[in-house]
Amino acid sequence: METGLSNKVALVTGASGAIGRAAALHLAAEGASVAVSWHTNRDGAMDVVDAVTEAGGRACAVHLDQGDLVTVQGVIDQITERLGPISVLIANAVQWPSFEADEIDGLTTSLAVNTVGPAALIDAALPAMRAAGWGRVVVVSTDIVEQPMAGPLAYATAKGAIETAARVLAVREARHGILTNIVRPGFTLTDKVLNAPFLGPKAVAAESEKTPTGRICTPEDIATAITYLASAANGHINGQTLSLAGGRELVR
């Protein structure tokens, strides 16, 4: 399968985390130059850069605060100067609101960082994609948009909003050769999940038992789907939402 990613520049936000790291490495393996963003975990982002460059690829790390709209254009300009115009953008970075915060304060923060911020970043990257007549945008969402659960009101609401924005972009930008899609991971096997006091191995085992595939999602599952949707192999999938929960949503 020809992905057409050689000589393309991809930005993966939140690449210091498990899902972003896997996506960045998969894109780099297909020949893309990769910019990885970080907010608080610079070392994690640099580990990704080192892994890409040691394998013979091109990569750079940039600091990104999605809550600071003033700096968004500067991030795009910095990547363009170092690697070239961005033609693939993976909107993966997310910030969970504090569970101790007032619910409406948490909602306001989450919308600013998880909806407005990514939308602004995508908007800043679109002119280069339009000029090239080719681009791919993949928004990483969550299955709780479709299957709500008690608790993460702010997070789920913000993700639902960025999904709507992505579908509008899909309609508006396809005429410029830019395809926009959404992936919805389910409960995902990461170190953070395994080490969380309220989750851990027991929760992973319980959720795996309820999933038709007999296991929960992994970062590699997500990265593989992202890479396909972000590539030239995807020539006509646009405005779609791909569930990566192993069919879990069918049996809730």
CSV table of C-alpha atoms in Angstrom, one decimal:
chain,number,residue,atom,x,y,z
A,1,MET,CA,0.0,0.0,0.0
A,2,GLU,CA,1.5,3.3,-1.1
A,3,THR,CA,0.9,5.9,1.7
A,4,GLY,CA,2.4,8.9,-0.2
A,5,LEU,CA,3.8,10.2,3.1
A,6,SER,CA,7.4,10.5,1.9
A,7,ASN,CA,8.4,14.2,1.9
A,8,LYS,CA,5.2,15.2,3.7
A,9,VAL,CA,5.4,17.1,7.0
A,10,ALA,CA,3.1,15.9,9.8
A,11,LEU,CA,2.3,17.6,13.1
A,12,VAL,CA,1.2,15.4,15.9
A,13,THR,CA,0.1,17.2,19.0
A,14,GLY,CA,0.5,15.7,22.4
A,15,ALA,CA,3.1,13.4,21.1
A,16,SER,CA,4.8,13.0,24.5
A,17,GLY,CA,1.9,10.7,25.5
A,18,ALA,CA,1.4,7.1,24.4
A,19,ILE,CA,-1.1,7.6,21.6
A,20,GLY,CA,0.7,10.6,20.1
A,21,ARG,CA,4.1,8.9,20.3
A,22,ALA,CA,2.8,5.8,18.5
A,23,ALA,CA,1.2,8.0,15.8
A,24,ALA,CA,4.4,10.0,15.3
A,25,LEU,CA,6.5,6.9,15.0
A,26,HIS,CA,4.1,5.3,12.5
A,27,LEU,CA,4.0,8.4,10.3
A,28,ALA,CA,7.8,8.7,10.4
A,29,ALA,CA,8.1,5.0,9.4
A,30,GLU,CA,6.2,5.9,6.3
A,31,GLY,CA,8.6,8.6,5.4
A,32,ALA,CA,7.0,11.7,6.9
A,33,SER,CA,9.0,14.4,8.6
A,34,VAL,CA,7.3,14.7,12.0
A,35,ALA,CA,6.9,17.7,14.3
A,36,VAL,CA,5.8,16.6,17.8
A,37,SER,CA,4.3,19.0,20.3
A,38,TRP,CA,4.5,19.0,24.1
A,39,HIS,CA,3.0,21.0,26.8
A,40,THR,CA,4.4,19.8,30.1
A,41,ASN,CA,6.5,16.7,29.1
A,42,ARG,CA,9.4,18.0,27.0
A,43,ASP,CA,11.5,14.9,27.7
A,44,GLY,CA,8.8,12.6,26.3
A,45,ALA,CA,8.6,14.7,23.1
A,46,MET,CA,12.4,14.6,22.8
A,47,ASP,CA,12.4,10.8,23.2
A,48,VAL,CA,10.1,10.7,20.1
A,49,VAL,CA,12.4,13.0,18.2
A,50,ASP,CA,15.4,10.9,19.1
A,51,ALA,CA,13.7,7.7,18.0
A,52,VAL,CA,12.8,9.2,14.6
A,53,THR,CA,16.2,10.6,13.9
A,54,GLU,CA,18.0,7.5,15.0
A,55,ALA,CA,16.0,5.6,12.4
A,56,GLY,CA,17.1,8.0,9.8
A,57,GLY,CA,14.0,10.3,9.7
A,58,ARG,CA,13.5,14.0,10.3
A,59,ALA,CA,11.7,15.3,13.4
A,60,CYS,CA,11.5,18.3,15.7
A,61,ALA,CA,9.8,19.1,19.0
A,62,VAL,CA,7.8,22.3,19.7
A,63,HIS,CA,6.2,23.6,22.8
A,64,LEU,CA,2.4,24.1,22.4
A,65,ASP,CA,-0.1,25.5,24.8
A,66,GLN,CA,-3.5,25.0,23.2
A,67,GLY,CA,-5.0,27.4,25.7
A,68,ASP,CA,-2.8,30.3,24.5
A,69,LEU,CA,-4.2,31.2,21.1
A,70,VAL,CA,-1.7,34.1,20.6
A,71,THR,CA,1.1,31.5,20.2
A,72,VAL,CA,-0.6,29.1,17.8
A,73,GLN,CA,0.5,30.8,14.6
A,74,GLY,CA,4.0,31.0,15.9
A,75,VAL,CA,4.1,27.2,16.4
A,76,ILE,CA,3.0,26.6,12.8
A,77,ASP,CA,5.6,29.1,11.5
A,78,GLN,CA,8.4,27.4,13.6
A,79,ILE,CA,7.6,24.0,12.2
A,80,THR,CA,7.4,25.3,8.7
A,81,GLU,CA,10.8,26.9,9.0
A,82,ARG,CA,12.4,23.8,10.5
A,83,LEU,CA,10.7,21.0,8.4
A,84,GLY,CA,8.6,22.6,5.7
A,85,PRO,CA,4.9,23.3,5.2
A,86,ILE,CA,2.5,21.1,7.2
A,87,SER,CA,0.3,18.8,5.1
A,88,VAL,CA,-0.8,16.4,7.9
A,89,LEU,CA,-2.2,17.4,11.2
A,90,ILE,CA,-3.1,15.0,14.0
A,91,ALA,CA,-5.0,16.8,16.7
A,92,ASN,CA,-4.3,14.5,19.6
A,93,ALA,CA,-3.3,16.7,22.6
A,94,VAL,CA,-5.9,16.9,25.4
A,95,GLN,CA,-6.1,18.4,28.8
A,96,TRP,CA,-8.3,16.9,31.5
A,97,PRO,CA,-10.0,19.6,33.7
A,98,SER,CA,-9.5,19.3,37.4
A,99,PHE,CA,-12.1,17.1,39.1
A,100,GLU,CA,-11.8,19.4,42.1
A,101,ALA,CA,-12.8,22.5,40.0
A,102,ASP,CA,-16.3,23.8,39.8
A,103,GLU,CA,-18.1,21.9,37.0
A,104,ILE,CA,-18.8,25.1,34.9
A,105,ASP,CA,-15.2,26.4,35.4
A,106,GLY,CA,-14.0,23.0,34.3
A,107,LEU,CA,-16.2,23.1,31.2
A,108,THR,CA,-15.0,26.6,30.3
A,109,THR,CA,-11.4,25.5,30.6
A,110,SER,CA,-11.9,22.2,28.6
A,111,LEU,CA,-13.7,24.0,25.8
A,112,ALA,CA,-10.9,26.5,25.5
A,113,VAL,CA,-8.1,24.0,25.5
A,114,ASN,CA,-9.7,20.9,23.9
A,115,THR,CA,-11.9,22.6,21.3
A,116,VAL,CA,-10.9,26.2,20.6
A,117,GLY,CA,-7.2,25.5,20.8
A,118,PRO,CA,-7.1,22.5,18.3
A,119,ALA,CA,-9.5,24.4,16.0
A,120,ALA,CA,-7.2,27.4,15.9
A,121,LEU,CA,-4.2,25.2,15.2
A,122,ILE,CA,-5.9,23.5,12.4
A,123,ASP,CA,-7.1,26.8,11.0
A,124,ALA,CA,-3.5,28.1,11.1
A,125,ALA,CA,-2.3,25.0,9.1
A,126,LEU,CA,-4.9,25.1,6.4
A,127,PRO,CA,-3.4,27.8,4.1
A,128,ALA,CA,-0.4,25.7,3.4
A,129,MET,CA,-2.6,22.6,2.7
A,130,ARG,CA,-4.8,24.7,0.4
A,131,ALA,CA,-1.8,26.0,-1.5
A,132,ALA,CA,-0.5,22.5,-2.0
A,133,GLY,CA,-3.9,21.2,-3.0
A,134,TRP,CA,-3.5,18.3,-0.5
A,135,GLY,CA,-3.9,17.8,3.2
A,136,ARG,CA,-5.1,15.4,5.9
A,137,VAL,CA,-6.5,16.3,9.3
A,138,VAL,CA,-7.3,13.6,11.9
A,139,VAL,CA,-9.0,14.5,15.2
A,140,VAL,CA,-8.5,12.1,18.0
A,141,SER,CA,-11.7,12.0,20.1
A,142,THR,CA,-13.2,9.5,22.5
A,143,ASP,CA,-15.9,6.9,22.5
A,144,ILE,CA,-17.6,8.6,25.5
A,145,VAL,CA,-19.0,11.2,23.1
A,146,GLU,CA,-21.2,8.4,21.8
A,147,GLN,CA,-21.5,6.4,25.0
A,148,PRO,CA,-21.6,8.9,27.8
A,149,MET,CA,-20.5,7.9,31.3
A,150,ALA,CA,-20.9,9.7,34.6
A,151,GLY,CA,-18.1,12.1,35.5
A,152,PRO,CA,-16.2,13.7,32.6
A,153,LEU,CA,-18.9,16.2,31.5
A,154,ALA,CA,-16.3,18.8,30.5
A,155,TYR,CA,-14.1,16.4,28.6
A,156,ALA,CA,-16.9,14.7,26.7
A,157,THR,CA,-18.6,18.0,25.8
A,158,ALA,CA,-15.3,19.5,24.5
A,159,LYS,CA,-14.6,16.4,22.4
A,160,GLY,CA,-18.1,16.4,21.0
A,161,ALA,CA,-17.6,20.1,20.0
A,162,ILE,CA,-14.3,19.4,18.2
A,163,GLU,CA,-15.9,16.5,16.4
A,164,THR,CA,-18.6,18.9,15.0
A,165,ALA,CA,-15.9,21.3,14.0
A,166,ALA,CA,-14.1,18.5,12.2
A,167,ARG,CA,-17.2,17.5,10.2
A,168,VAL,CA,-17.7,21.1,9.1
A,169,LEU,CA,-14.1,21.3,8.0
A,170,ALA,CA,-14.6,18.0,6.1
A,171,VAL,CA,-17.4,19.6,4.0
A,172,ARG,CA,-15.7,23.0,3.6
A,173,GLU,CA,-12.1,21.9,2.8
A,174,ALA,CA,-12.5,18.7,0.7
A,175,ARG,CA,-12.7,20.9,-2.5
A,176,HIS,CA,-9.1,21.9,-1.7
A,177,GLY,CA,-7.9,18.3,-1.5
A,178,ILE,CA,-8.0,18.3,2.3
A,179,LEU,CA,-9.7,15.3,4.0
A,180,THR,CA,-10.7,15.5,7.6
A,181,ASN,CA,-11.7,12.5,9.8
A,182,ILE,CA,-12.2,11.5,13.4
A,183,VAL,CA,-11.0,8.5,15.4
A,184,ARG,CA,-12.6,7.5,18.6
A,185,PRO,CA,-10.5,5.3,20.8
A,186,GLY,CA,-12.1,3.3,23.5
A,187,PHE,CA,-10.5,2.5,26.8
A,188,THR,CA,-6.8,2.3,25.9
A,189,LEU,CA,-4.0,0.3,27.3
A,190,THR,CA,-1.4,2.8,28.4
A,191,ASP,CA,1.0,3.1,31.4
A,192,LYS,CA,-1.2,5.9,32.7
A,193,VAL,CA,-4.2,3.6,32.7
A,194,LEU,CA,-2.3,0.7,34.2
A,195,ASN,CA,-0.9,2.9,37.0
A,196,ALA,CA,-4.0,4.9,37.8
A,197,PRO,CA,-5.3,4.1,41.3
A,198,PHE,CA,-8.9,4.1,40.1
A,199,LEU,CA,-8.2,2.0,37.0
A,200,GLY,CA,-5.3,-0.4,36.9
A,201,PRO,CA,-5.0,-4.1,35.7
A,202,LYS,CA,-8.4,-5.1,37.2
A,203,ALA,CA,-10.2,-2.4,35.3
A,204,VAL,CA,-8.4,-3.4,32.1
A,205,ALA,CA,-9.3,-7.1,32.6
A,206,ALA,CA,-13.0,-6.2,33.3
A,207,GLU,CA,-13.2,-4.0,30.2
A,208,SER,CA,-11.4,-6.5,28.0
A,209,GLU,CA,-14.0,-9.2,29.0
A,210,LYS,CA,-16.8,-7.0,27.9
A,211,THR,CA,-15.2,-6.2,24.5
A,212,PRO,CA,-16.0,-8.4,21.6
A,213,THR,CA,-12.3,-8.6,20.6
A,214,GLY,CA,-11.4,-9.8,24.1
A,215,ARG,CA,-9.0,-6.9,24.7
A,216,ILE,CA,-9.0,-3.2,24.9
A,217,CYS,CA,-7.5,-0.7,22.4
A,218,THR,CA,-3.8,-0.1,22.3
A,219,PRO,CA,-1.9,2.9,21.1
A,220,GLU,CA,-0.7,0.9,18.1
A,221,ASP,CA,-4.3,0.2,17.0
A,222,ILE,CA,-4.9,3.9,17.1
A,223,ALA,CA,-1.7,4.8,15.3
A,224,THR,CA,-2.4,2.4,12.5
A,225,ALA,CA,-5.8,3.9,11.9
A,226,ILE,CA,-4.5,7.5,12.1
A,227,THR,CA,-1.7,6.7,9.6
A,228,TYR,CA,-4.1,5.3,7.0
A,229,LEU,CA,-6.5,8.2,7.3
A,230,ALA,CA,-3.6,10.7,7.1
A,231,SER,CA,-2.1,9.2,4.0
A,232,ALA,CA,-2.6,9.2,0.3
A,233,ALA,CA,-3.9,5.6,0.6
A,234,ASN,CA,-7.1,7.3,1.9
A,235,GLY,CA,-8.3,9.0,-1.2
A,236,HIS,CA,-12.0,9.5,-0.4
A,237,ILE,CA,-12.8,8.9,3.2
A,238,ASN,CA,-13.9,12.3,4.6
A,239,GLY,CA,-16.0,13.5,7.5
A,240,GLN,CA,-16.2,10.1,9.0
A,241,THR,CA,-15.9,8.9,12.6
A,242,LEU,CA,-14.0,5.6,13.1
A,243,SER,CA,-14.6,3.7,16.4
A,244,LEU,CA,-11.5,2.0,17.7
A,245,ALA,CA,-13.2,0.3,20.7
A,246,GLY,CA,-13.2,-3.2,19.3
A,247,GLY,CA,-17.0,-3.3,19.0
A,248,ARG,CA,-17.5,-2.4,22.7
A,249,GLU,CA,-20.1,0.2,21.8
A,250,LEU,CA,-22.3,-2.6,20.3
A,251,VAL,CA,-22.7,-4.4,23.6
A,252,ARG,CA,-23.2,-1.6,26.2
